[in-house]
CSV table of C-alpha atoms in Angstrom, one decimal:
chain,number,residue,atom,x,y,z
A,1,MET,CA,39.1,-35.4,9.3
A,2,LYS,CA,37.5,-34.4,12.9
A,3,ASN,CA,39.2,-31.1,12.5
A,4,PHE,CA,37.5,-30.9,8.9
A,5,LEU,CA,33.6,-31.9,10.5
A,6,LYS,CA,33.3,-30.1,13.9
A,7,ILE,CA,31.2,-27.1,14.0
A,8,ALA,CA,32.3,-24.9,16.5
A,9,VAL,CA,29.2,-24.4,19.4
A,10,ALA,CA,29.1,-20.8,18.0
A,11,SER,CA,27.1,-22.1,15.1
A,12,ALA,CA,24.8,-23.5,17.2
A,13,VAL,CA,23.6,-20.5,19.0
A,14,ALA,CA,23.0,-18.6,15.8
A,15,LEU,CA,20.0,-21.4,15.3
A,16,CYS,CA,18.1,-21.2,18.3
A,17,ALA,CA,16.7,-19.4,21.3
A,18,CYS,CA,13.4,-20.0,23.4
A,19,SER,CA,16.4,-21.0,26.2
A,20,ASP,CA,15.0,-22.2,29.3
A,21,GLY,CA,16.4,-20.7,32.6
A,22,ASP,CA,20.0,-20.3,31.7
A,23,LYS,CA,20.4,-23.3,29.4
A,24,VAL,CA,20.9,-22.1,25.8
A,25,ALA,CA,19.1,-24.0,23.5
A,26,GLY,CA,21.6,-25.7,20.3
A,27,THR,CA,24.8,-25.7,22.2
A,28,ALA,CA,25.8,-28.5,24.7
A,29,THR,CA,26.4,-26.5,27.9
A,30,ASP,CA,26.4,-29.7,30.1
A,31,THR,CA,29.5,-30.6,29.8
A,32,GLU,CA,30.0,-32.6,32.9
A,33,ASN,CA,27.5,-34.9,31.1
A,34,MET,CA,29.4,-35.7,28.1
A,35,ILE,CA,30.1,-39.5,27.5
A,36,THR,CA,33.5,-40.0,26.0
A,37,ALA,CA,32.4,-41.9,22.7
A,38,GLU,CA,32.7,-41.2,19.0
A,39,VAL,CA,29.5,-41.1,16.8
A,40,SER,CA,29.8,-41.5,13.1
A,41,GLY,CA,28.2,-42.5,10.3
A,42,SER,CA,27.3,-41.1,6.7
A,43,VAL,CA,24.2,-40.3,4.4
A,44,VAL,CA,22.7,-41.2,1.6
A,45,ARG,CA,20.1,-39.4,-0.3
A,46,THR,CA,16.9,-41.0,-2.0
A,47,ASP,CA,18.7,-41.4,-5.2
A,48,GLY,CA,21.9,-43.1,-3.9
A,49,SER,CA,24.0,-40.4,-4.0
A,50,TYR,CA,26.2,-39.1,-0.5
A,51,ALA,CA,24.5,-36.3,0.6
A,52,LYS,CA,27.3,-33.7,1.1
A,53,ASN,CA,27.1,-30.9,3.2
A,54,ALA,CA,23.6,-31.8,4.9
A,55,VAL,CA,23.5,-30.6,8.5
A,56,VAL,CA,23.3,-33.5,11.5
A,57,ARG,CA,22.1,-32.9,14.9
A,58,MET,CA,22.4,-34.7,18.1
A,59,ALA,CA,19.7,-33.7,20.8
A,60,ARG,CA,19.1,-34.6,23.9
A,61,ILE,CA,15.6,-36.4,25.0
A,62,TYR,CA,13.1,-33.9,26.3
A,63,ASP,CA,10.3,-35.4,28.3
A,64,GLU,CA,6.8,-34.1,28.2
A,65,SER,CA,7.2,-31.1,30.8
A,66,GLU,CA,10.1,-29.9,29.4
A,67,ASN,CA,8.2,-29.7,25.6
A,68,LEU,CA,7.9,-26.0,25.0
A,69,SER,CA,11.5,-25.5,24.5
A,70,VAL,CA,13.8,-26.1,21.4
A,71,PRO,CA,15.8,-28.7,22.7
A,72,GLU,CA,19.9,-28.7,23.4
A,73,PHE,CA,21.6,-29.9,20.1
A,74,VAL,CA,24.4,-29.9,18.8
A,75,GLU,CA,25.5,-30.0,14.8
A,76,VAL,CA,28.0,-30.9,12.6
A,77,ARG,CA,27.9,-31.6,8.5
A,78,THR,CA,28.7,-33.9,6.5
A,79,ASP,CA,32.0,-33.8,4.3
A,80,THR,CA,32.0,-35.0,-0.3
A,81,THR,CA,31.6,-38.8,0.7
A,82,GLY,CA,28.4,-38.4,3.2
A,83,VAL,CA,30.3,-38.9,6.2
A,84,PHE,CA,29.8,-37.1,9.6
A,85,ALA,CA,31.5,-37.8,12.9
A,86,PHE,CA,30.7,-36.2,16.8
A,87,ASP,CA,33.6,-36.2,19.0
A,88,SER,CA,31.6,-37.6,21.8
A,89,ALA,CA,27.3,-38.3,22.2
A,90,ILE,CA,25.5,-35.9,24.6
A,91,ALA,CA,24.1,-38.1,26.0
A,92,ASP,CA,23.7,-42.1,26.5
A,93,THR,CA,20.4,-41.9,24.4
A,94,PHE,CA,19.6,-39.1,22.3
A,95,GLN,CA,18.0,-38.2,19.1
A,96,LEU,CA,19.6,-37.4,15.6
A,97,ALA,CA,18.3,-35.5,12.4
A,98,VAL,CA,19.4,-34.6,9.3
A,99,VAL,CA,18.5,-32.2,7.2
A,100,ASP,CA,20.0,-31.8,3.4
A,101,GLU,CA,18.7,-28.5,2.3
A,102,ASP,CA,20.3,-29.0,-1.3
A,103,ALA,CA,17.9,-32.2,-1.7
A,104,GLU,CA,15.3,-30.9,0.4
A,105,GLU,CA,15.7,-33.9,2.1
A,106,ILE,CA,15.3,-35.2,6.1
A,107,SER,CA,15.8,-37.9,8.3
A,108,TYR,CA,14.8,-38.0,11.9
A,109,MET,CA,15.6,-40.7,14.6
A,110,PRO,CA,13.7,-40.0,17.8
A,111,ARG,CA,16.2,-42.1,20.6
A,112,VAL,CA,19.0,-44.3,19.5
A,113,THR,CA,22.1,-44.8,21.1
A,114,ALA,CA,25.8,-44.1,21.4
A,115,ALA,CA,26.5,-48.0,21.1
A,116,SER,CA,24.0,-48.7,18.4
A,117,LYS,CA,26.7,-48.0,15.8
A,118,GLU,CA,24.9,-49.8,13.0
A,119,ASP,CA,21.9,-47.3,13.2
A,120,PHE,CA,24.3,-44.3,11.9
A,121,GLU,CA,26.3,-46.6,9.0
A,122,LYS,CA,24.3,-45.5,6.4
A,123,ILE,CA,21.6,-43.4,7.3
A,124,LYS,CA,18.7,-43.0,4.2
A,125,LEU,CA,17.4,-39.8,3.6
A,126,GLU,CA,13.4,-38.9,2.4
A,127,LYS,CA,11.7,-36.3,0.5
A,128,ALA,CA,11.2,-33.7,3.4
A,129,ALA,CA,7.3,-32.2,4.5
A,130,VAL,CA,7.6,-28.5,4.8
A,131,PHE,CA,6.0,-26.2,7.5
A,132,GLY,CA,5.0,-22.6,6.5
A,133,GLY,CA,3.1,-19.7,7.0
A,134,VAL,CA,3.7,-16.1,8.6
A,135,LEU,CA,3.9,-14.9,11.8
A,136,PHE,CA,2.5,-11.4,13.7
A,137,TYR,CA,3.2,-10.1,16.8
A,138,GLU,CA,0.7,-7.6,17.8
A,139,GLU,CA,0.2,-6.5,21.5
A,140,VAL,CA,-2.8,-4.4,23.1
A,141,THR,CA,-1.5,-2.3,25.4
A,142,GLU,CA,2.7,-1.2,25.7
A,143,PRO,CA,4.4,-4.3,26.6
A,144,ALA,CA,6.8,-3.9,29.5
A,145,VAL,CA,9.4,-6.1,27.7
A,146,PRO,CA,10.0,-4.7,24.0
A,147,VAL,CA,10.3,-7.7,22.1
A,148,GLY,CA,11.3,-6.9,18.9
A,149,SER,CA,10.8,-8.5,15.8
A,150,HIS,CA,13.2,-11.8,15.7
A,151,PHE,CA,11.2,-15.4,16.7
A,152,MET,CA,11.8,-18.7,16.3
A,153,VAL,CA,9.4,-21.3,15.1
A,154,TYR,CA,10.6,-24.7,16.0
A,155,MET,CA,9.2,-28.0,17.1
A,156,PRO,CA,8.9,-28.4,20.7
A,157,GLY,CA,11.4,-31.4,22.4
A,158,MET,CA,12.7,-31.9,18.6
A,159,PRO,CA,16.3,-30.1,16.6
A,160,PHE,CA,14.2,-28.6,14.1
A,161,THR,CA,13.8,-24.7,14.0
A,162,GLN,CA,13.7,-21.3,11.9
A,163,SER,CA,14.4,-18.0,12.7
A,164,VAL,CA,11.5,-15.7,11.5
A,165,PHE,CA,11.0,-11.9,11.2
A,166,ALA,CA,7.4,-10.6,12.4
A,167,GLY,CA,5.4,-10.6,9.2
A,168,ASP,CA,7.8,-11.8,7.3
A,169,SER,CA,6.8,-15.7,5.6
A,170,PHE,CA,8.8,-18.7,6.9
A,171,SER,CA,9.7,-22.5,5.6
A,172,MET,CA,10.9,-24.8,7.5
A,173,MET,CA,11.6,-29.2,6.3
A,174,ILE,CA,10.3,-31.2,8.9
A,175,PRO,CA,9.7,-34.9,8.8
A,176,ALA,CA,6.7,-36.6,7.3
A,177,GLY,CA,3.9,-37.4,10.2
A,178,THR,CA,1.5,-34.6,12.9
A,179,TRP,CA,3.3,-32.8,15.2
A,180,TRP,CA,3.4,-29.5,17.1
A,181,PHE,CA,4.7,-26.5,16.6
A,182,GLY,CA,6.2,-23.8,18.9
A,183,PHE,CA,6.8,-19.8,18.8
A,184,CYS,CA,8.6,-18.1,21.0
A,185,PRO,CA,10.9,-14.7,20.9
A,186,GLY,CA,14.2,-15.3,19.4
A,187,ASP,CA,16.4,-13.6,22.0
A,188,PRO,CA,17.5,-15.9,24.8
A,189,GLN,CA,17.7,-12.3,27.2
A,190,ILE,CA,14.0,-11.4,26.5
A,191,VAL,CA,12.8,-14.7,27.4
A,192,ALA,CA,14.8,-14.8,30.4
A,193,LYS,CA,13.2,-10.8,31.0
A,194,LEU,CA,9.7,-11.9,30.0
A,195,LYS,CA,9.8,-14.7,33.0
A,196,ASP,CA,11.9,-12.0,35.3
A,197,SER,CA,8.8,-9.9,34.9
A,198,GLY,CA,5.9,-12.7,35.3
A,199,VAL,CA,5.0,-14.1,31.9
A,200,ALA,CA,3.7,-17.5,32.3
A,201,ASP,CA,5.9,-20.0,30.0
A,202,SER,CA,2.3,-20.9,28.3
A,203,LEU,CA,2.5,-17.1,27.1
A,204,ILE,CA,6.0,-16.8,26.2
A,205,TYR,CA,6.5,-20.7,24.0
A,206,ARG,CA,3.4,-20.3,22.1
A,207,VAL,CA,2.4,-23.9,20.4
A,208,TRP,CA,-0.1,-24.6,17.7
A,209,ASN,CA,-1.3,-28.0,17.3
A,210,MET,CA,-2.1,-30.1,13.7
A,211,ASP,CA,-4.5,-31.6,15.1
A,212,SER,CA,-5.3,-34.7,13.1
A,213,VAL,CA,-3.8,-33.3,9.8
A,214,GLU,CA,-0.8,-35.9,9.0
A,215,VAL,CA,2.0,-34.6,6.0
A,216,GLU,CA,3.6,-36.8,4.0
A,217,PRO,CA,7.3,-36.9,2.6
A,218,GLY,CA,7.1,-33.9,0.1
A,219,ASP,CA,3.9,-32.6,0.9
A,220,THR,CA,4.1,-29.0,1.7
A,221,LEU,CA,1.6,-27.5,4.5
A,222,LEU,CA,1.2,-23.9,4.6
A,223,THR,CA,-1.0,-21.8,7.5
A,224,GLY,CA,-1.5,-19.1,9.2
A,225,PRO,CA,-1.2,-16.6,10.0
A,226,PHE,CA,-0.4,-17.0,13.6
A,227,LEU,CA,-0.4,-14.7,15.8
A,228,TRP,CA,2.3,-14.0,18.9
A,229,SER,CA,1.2,-11.7,22.4
A,230,THR,CA,1.7,-12.3,25.4
A,231,GLU,CA,-1.9,-10.7,26.3
A,232,SER,CA,-3.9,-13.9,25.1
A,233,GLU,CA,-4.2,-16.7,27.0
A,234,VAL,CA,-5.6,-19.4,24.4
A,235,ASP,CA,-2.9,-21.7,23.2
A,236,SER,CA,-4.1,-21.6,19.4
A,237,LEU,CA,-1.9,-19.1,17.4
A,238,MET,CA,-4.8,-19.0,14.8
A,239,ASN,CA,-7.6,-16.9,16.8
A,240,GLN,CA,-6.9,-13.5,17.9
A,241,PRO,CA,-7.3,-12.0,21.3
A,242,GLU,CA,-10.7,-12.3,22.3
A,243,GLU,CA,-10.4,-8.7,24.0
A,244,GLN,CA,-9.3,-7.5,20.6
A,245,THR,CA,-11.2,-6.9,17.3
A,246,PRO,CA,-11.3,-9.9,15.1
A,247,VAL,CA,-8.6,-8.7,11.9
A,248,SER,CA,-10.2,-9.5,8.9
A,249,ARG,CA,-7.3,-9.6,5.6
A,250,ILE,CA,-6.8,-11.1,2.1
A,251,SER,CA,-3.7,-12.9,1.0
A,252,GLY,CA,-2.4,-14.6,-2.1
A,253,ARG,CA,1.2,-15.7,-3.7
A,254,VAL,CA,3.0,-13.9,-6.7
A,255,ALA,CA,4.7,-16.1,-9.2
A,256,CYS,CA,7.1,-15.4,-11.9
A,257,LYS,CA,7.1,-16.6,-15.3
A,258,ASN,CA,9.0,-19.6,-14.1
A,259,ALA,CA,6.5,-20.3,-11.4
A,260,LYS,CA,9.2,-19.5,-8.6
A,261,GLU,CA,8.2,-17.1,-5.7
A,262,CYS,CA,8.5,-13.4,-6.9
A,263,ALA,CA,9.5,-11.3,-4.1
A,264,GLY,CA,9.1,-7.5,-3.2
A,265,VAL,CA,6.5,-7.5,-5.8
A,266,GLU,CA,4.5,-4.7,-4.9
A,267,VAL,CA,1.2,-4.7,-4.1
A,268,MET,CA,-2.2,-2.5,-4.1
A,269,ALA,CA,-6.0,-2.7,-3.9
A,270,ILE,CA,-7.8,-1.5,-6.2
A,271,THR,CA,-11.2,-0.3,-4.9
A,272,ASP,CA,-12.3,2.2,-7.2
A,273,LEU,CA,-12.7,0.2,-9.9
A,274,PHE,CA,-13.9,2.8,-13.1
A,275,GLY,CA,-11.0,5.5,-11.9
A,276,PHE,CA,-13.6,7.7,-10.3
A,277,GLY,CA,-11.3,9.3,-7.5
A,278,PHE,CA,-8.1,9.7,-9.8
A,279,ALA,CA,-6.0,13.0,-9.2
A,280,GLY,CA,-4.2,14.5,-12.0
A,281,ASP,CA,-4.1,13.7,-15.6
A,282,VAL,CA,-2.8,9.8,-14.9
A,283,SER,CA,-3.8,7.7,-12.7
A,284,GLU,CA,-0.9,6.3,-10.0
A,285,PHE,CA,-0.2,2.8,-8.8
A,286,VAL,CA,0.4,3.2,-4.9
A,287,ALA,CA,2.4,-0.1,-3.1
A,288,GLU,CA,0.3,-1.0,0.1
A,289,THR,CA,2.6,-3.7,0.9
A,290,THR,CA,5.1,-5.9,-1.1
A,291,THR,CA,5.4,-9.8,-1.3
A,292,ASP,CA,7.7,-11.6,1.0
A,293,SER,CA,10.6,-13.9,0.3
A,294,LEU,CA,8.2,-16.7,-0.5
A,295,GLY,CA,6.4,-14.6,-3.0
A,296,ARG,CA,3.4,-14.1,-0.1
A,297,TRP,CA,1.5,-11.0,0.8
A,298,TRP,CA,-1.3,-9.5,3.4
A,299,LEU,CA,-3.4,-6.4,3.2
A,300,PRO,CA,-6.1,-5.5,5.7
A,301,VAL,CA,-9.5,-5.9,3.5
A,302,PRO,CA,-10.6,-2.3,2.2
A,303,SER,CA,-12.0,-0.2,4.4
A,304,GLU,CA,-14.2,1.1,1.8
A,305,ILE,CA,-15.7,-0.8,-1.2
A,306,PRO,CA,-17.6,1.7,-3.1
A,307,ALA,CA,-18.7,-0.8,-6.0
A,308,ASP,CA,-19.8,-4.4,-5.6
A,309,SER,CA,-16.5,-5.5,-5.7
A,310,PHE,CA,-12.6,-4.4,-6.1
A,311,ARG,CA,-9.3,-6.4,-7.1
A,312,VAL,CA,-5.9,-6.3,-6.5
A,313,GLU,CA,-3.1,-5.5,-8.7
A,314,PHE,CA,0.9,-6.7,-8.6
A,315,ARG,CA,3.7,-5.1,-10.4
A,316,ALA,CA,7.4,-5.9,-10.1
A,317,VAL,CA,10.3,-3.5,-11.0
A,318,GLY,CA,13.5,-3.9,-12.2
A,319,LYS,CA,15.2,-5.5,-14.7
A,320,VAL,CA,12.3,-7.9,-15.6
A,321,PRO,CA,9.3,-6.1,-14.7
A,322,GLY,CA,6.1,-7.8,-14.8
A,323,MET,CA,2.5,-7.1,-14.0
A,324,GLY,CA,-0.6,-9.1,-12.5
A,325,LEU,CA,-4.2,-8.8,-11.5
A,326,SER,CA,-6.0,-10.6,-8.9
A,327,ARG,CA,-9.7,-12.0,-9.5
A,328,TYR,CA,-12.6,-9.6,-8.4
A,329,VAL,CA,-13.2,-10.1,-4.9
A,330,MET,CA,-16.9,-9.5,-4.2
A,331,LYS,CA,-18.1,-7.4,-1.6
A,332,SER,CA,-20.1,-10.1,-0.1
A,333,GLU,CA,-16.9,-12.3,0.5
A,334,VAL,CA,-15.9,-9.6,3.0
A,335,GLU,CA,-18.2,-7.9,4.7
A,336,ALA,CA,-18.5,-10.5,7.7
A,337,LEU,CA,-14.9,-11.6,7.4
A,338,GLU,CA,-12.8,-12.3,10.8
A,339,ASP,CA,-9.8,-13.9,9.2
A,340,THR,CA,-7.9,-14.0,6.0
A,341,LEU,CA,-9.3,-15.0,2.4
A,342,ASP,CA,-6.8,-16.4,0.1
A,343,LEU,CA,-7.1,-15.0,-3.6
A,344,GLY,CA,-4.8,-17.6,-4.8
A,345,THR,CA,-1.6,-17.2,-7.2
A,346,VAL,CA,-0.9,-15.4,-9.7
A,347,GLU,CA,1.4,-15.2,-11.8
A,348,LEU,CA,3.0,-12.0,-13.7
A,349,SER,CA,3.4,-11.4,-17.2
A,350,LYS,CA,5.4,-8.7,-19.1
A,351,PRO,CA,3.5,-5.4,-19.3
A,352,SER,CA,1.4,-4.4,-22.1
A,353,GLY,CA,0.6,-0.7,-23.5
A,354,LEU,CA,-2.3,0.9,-25.3
A,355,ASN,CA,-2.2,3.8,-28.0
A,356,SER,CA,-5.6,5.0,-29.5
A,357,ARG,CA,-7.7,8.0,-30.3
A,358,ILE,CA,-11.4,8.5,-29.2
A,359,ALA,CA,-13.6,9.6,-32.2
A,360,LEU,CA,-16.4,12.3,-31.1
A,361,VAL,CA,-20.2,11.4,-31.8
A,362,ILE,CA,-22.4,14.1,-30.8
A,363,ASP,CA,-25.6,12.1,-31.6
A,364,LYS,CA,-26.1,8.5,-30.6
A,365,GLN,CA,-28.6,8.5,-33.7
A,366,ASP,CA,-25.8,10.0,-36.3
A,367,SER,CA,-22.6,7.8,-36.5
A,368,SER,CA,-20.8,10.8,-38.4
A,369,GLN,CA,-17.9,12.0,-36.1
A,370,SER,CA,-17.8,15.8,-35.1
A,371,ASP,CA,-14.5,17.8,-35.6
A,372,ASN,CA,-15.4,19.9,-32.3
A,373,CYS,CA,-13.3,17.7,-30.5
A,374,MET,CA,-11.5,20.2,-27.9
A,375,MET,CA,-14.7,20.7,-26.1
A,376,ASN,CA,-14.7,17.4,-24.8
A,377,SER,CA,-12.4,15.8,-22.4
A,378,VAL,CA,-12.3,12.3,-21.3
A,379,VAL,CA,-11.2,9.5,-19.0
A,380,ILE,CA,-10.4,5.9,-20.3
A,381,GLY,CA,-8.7,3.3,-18.6
A,382,ALA,CA,-8.9,-0.6,-17.9
A,383,LYS,CA,-11.3,-1.3,-15.1
A,384,GLY,CA,-10.4,-2.8,-11.9
A,385,THR,CA,-6.4,-1.4,-12.5
A,386,ALA,CA,-4.5,1.5,-11.4
A,387,HIS,CA,-4.2,3.2,-15.4
A,388,PHE,CA,-6.4,5.3,-16.3
A,389,VAL,CA,-5.7,8.4,-18.2
A,390,ARG,CA,-7.6,11.7,-19.2
A,391,ALA,CA,-7.7,12.9,-22.6
A,392,VAL,CA,-9.3,15.4,-25.2
A,393,THR,CA,-11.1,13.5,-28.0
A,394,CYS,CA,-9.6,13.4,-31.3
A,395,LYS,CA,-6.3,13.7,-30.2
A,396,PRO,CA,-3.9,10.4,-29.7
A,397,LEU,CA,-3.8,9.1,-26.5
A,398,SER,CA,-1.5,6.5,-24.5
A,399,ILE,CA,-1.6,4.1,-21.8
A,400,ALA,CA,1.8,2.5,-20.5
A,401,GLU,CA,2.6,-0.5,-18.4
A,402,ILE,CA,-0.6,-1.5,-18.3
A,403,PRO,CA,-1.5,-5.7,-17.2
A,404,SER,CA,-1.7,-7.5,-20.1
A,405,GLY,CA,-4.3,-9.8,-21.2
A,406,GLU,CA,-8.2,-9.7,-21.5
A,407,GLN,CA,-9.2,-6.0,-19.8
A,408,GLU,CA,-12.4,-4.1,-20.1
A,409,LEU,CA,-11.5,-0.8,-20.9
A,410,VAL,CA,-14.0,1.9,-19.6
A,411,LEU,CA,-14.5,5.6,-21.1
A,412,TYR,CA,-16.8,9.0,-19.5
A,413,SER,CA,-16.8,12.2,-19.2
A,414,GLY,CA,-13.2,13.9,-17.9
A,415,ASP,CA,-15.6,16.6,-16.5
A,416,ALA,CA,-15.8,15.3,-12.8
A,417,LYS,CA,-18.9,17.7,-12.0
A,418,VAL,CA,-20.4,16.1,-15.1
A,419,ILE,CA,-19.8,12.7,-13.5
A,420,SER,CA,-21.0,13.7,-10.3
A,421,THR,CA,-24.3,15.6,-11.2
A,422,LEU,CA,-25.2,12.5,-13.3
A,423,GLN,CA,-24.4,10.0,-10.2
A,424,ASP,CA,-26.7,12.5,-7.9
A,425,ALA,CA,-29.6,12.5,-10.4
A,426,GLU,CA,-29.4,8.6,-10.6
A,427,MET,CA,-28.7,8.4,-13.9
A,428,ALA,CA,-28.4,4.8,-15.4
A,429,PHE,CA,-24.5,3.7,-15.5
A,430,ASP,CA,-24.3,2.4,-18.7
A,431,GLU,CA,-25.8,5.7,-20.2
A,432,TYR,CA,-22.6,7.6,-18.9
A,433,VAL,CA,-20.1,5.4,-18.9
A,434,VAL,CA,-19.3,3.1,-22.1
A,435,SER,CA,-17.1,-0.2,-22.0
A,436,VAL,CA,-15.6,-2.6,-24.7
A,437,PHE,CA,-13.2,-5.5,-23.8
A,438,VAL,CA,-10.0,-5.8,-26.0
A,439,ASN,CA,-6.9,-8.5,-25.3
A,440,LEU,CA,-3.8,-6.1,-24.8
A,441,PRO,CA,-0.5,-8.0,-26.4
A,442,GLU,CA,2.3,-9.0,-23.5
A,443,GLY,CA,5.2,-7.2,-23.9
A,444,ASP,CA,3.3,-4.8,-26.2
A,445,VAL,CA,1.3,-2.0,-27.1
A,446,LEU,CA,-1.7,-2.9,-29.1
A,447,GLU,CA,-2.5,0.5,-31.4
A,448,TRP,CA,-6.5,0.2,-31.3
A,449,GLN,CA,-9.1,3.1,-32.6
A,450,GLY,CA,-12.0,1.2,-32.0
A,451,MET,CA,-13.8,3.7,-29.1
A,452,THR,CA,-16.5,6.6,-30.1
A,453,TYR,CA,-17.3,9.0,-27.1
A,454,THR,CA,-21.0,10.8,-26.9
A,455,PRO,CA,-21.3,13.3,-24.4
A,456,PRO,CA,-24.2,12.4,-21.9
A,457,ALA,CA,-27.4,14.1,-21.9
A,458,LEU,CA,-28.4,15.7,-18.5
A,459,PRO,CA,-31.6,14.6,-17.3
A,460,LYS,CA,-33.6,17.6,-17.6
A,461,SER,CA,-34.8,17.8,-13.8
A,462,VAL,CA,-31.1,18.9,-13.0
A,463,LYS,CA,-30.4,21.6,-16.2
């Protein structure tokens, strides 16, 4: 049994960093203090079943002066009957934590002794709370010590930690309660170099306080983004350093049809709502970022917003294609933004398509259609998307892979010179742009013949 349950110290080393001095978090290096005693017990889930393959961590108890870093710990896993066993105790009094990832359940015992065998006989798990967010690494100047992109998120003084790469989301199961969280480089050698270069511990081990927020079992706390930087003297990672220009961002989450997170979804901010600036005969979707492993995304607020609002479009490619659109974001919402605006969750759906033909009507007062079609090109597309095409009136046109659902189709002259002239003359918008709402079927193509086009009349002053 012992040979099956023992976990090599190297496996714990891979979990943690942020070491203090020569001590490496996640290992039991002070072997001279090890007590010869066996600590064993069993773990059951909330439904009464055995917690098999759960991680059990034994950690030293750190006092307040040592709470910046991750405590040393050793870990084992339970067997198929929920039983765990340590060959010896790490100290006479220690912490014990159990994390069952399969059941998303957890247990935390902040102070126990090896002699308290009844405490370990049947450890009952409870539903874990979840702490999640995203960490950014930013420096004002070229750093003296290159930090890389690997960081650790941890609970100071407690054996709960998670690896994270800068710019990616993290999600860590935690006990219920109100806690502090720490962020630091993931490589102990980098930490040592930072110390040697004179960087203060308070800047290496950045901490964030939940304040008065208390999470209950099963709660999820998603916050941030957090910023790790040795340039900042503030302890709150939620704030940018004062000497930097505040960064305004938009963010959100993308879900698949089964409500699970969608990773790798392409994201594009659509500021040209009417497609006036597209090049060529078909506008293109140009991905600016992709969603992370939790379906989350972040983008800077667009530097230019020509209209009164903008939108964000999402595209998933591969075996199961999907598309989606955010709500319209008003320019007034982001003009003075110095934080992150959350646009919420968008659920992807199968793309749609549009086949149509635009009839030419020369005179609005006369609805009869003209045969002089080749003289007039038009642009048609869905407002607030990257899907516009140029076509000739009376000829078939097609738009493929367009977000389904209710869309506002817009139509205007395909001659860019005509459009710019009308705009310069400040002609009323609805004089040269026609719009109509359609409902595009999910996963299917709408055959639609419902638009007519009348070439705009130039104002007399510009003829």
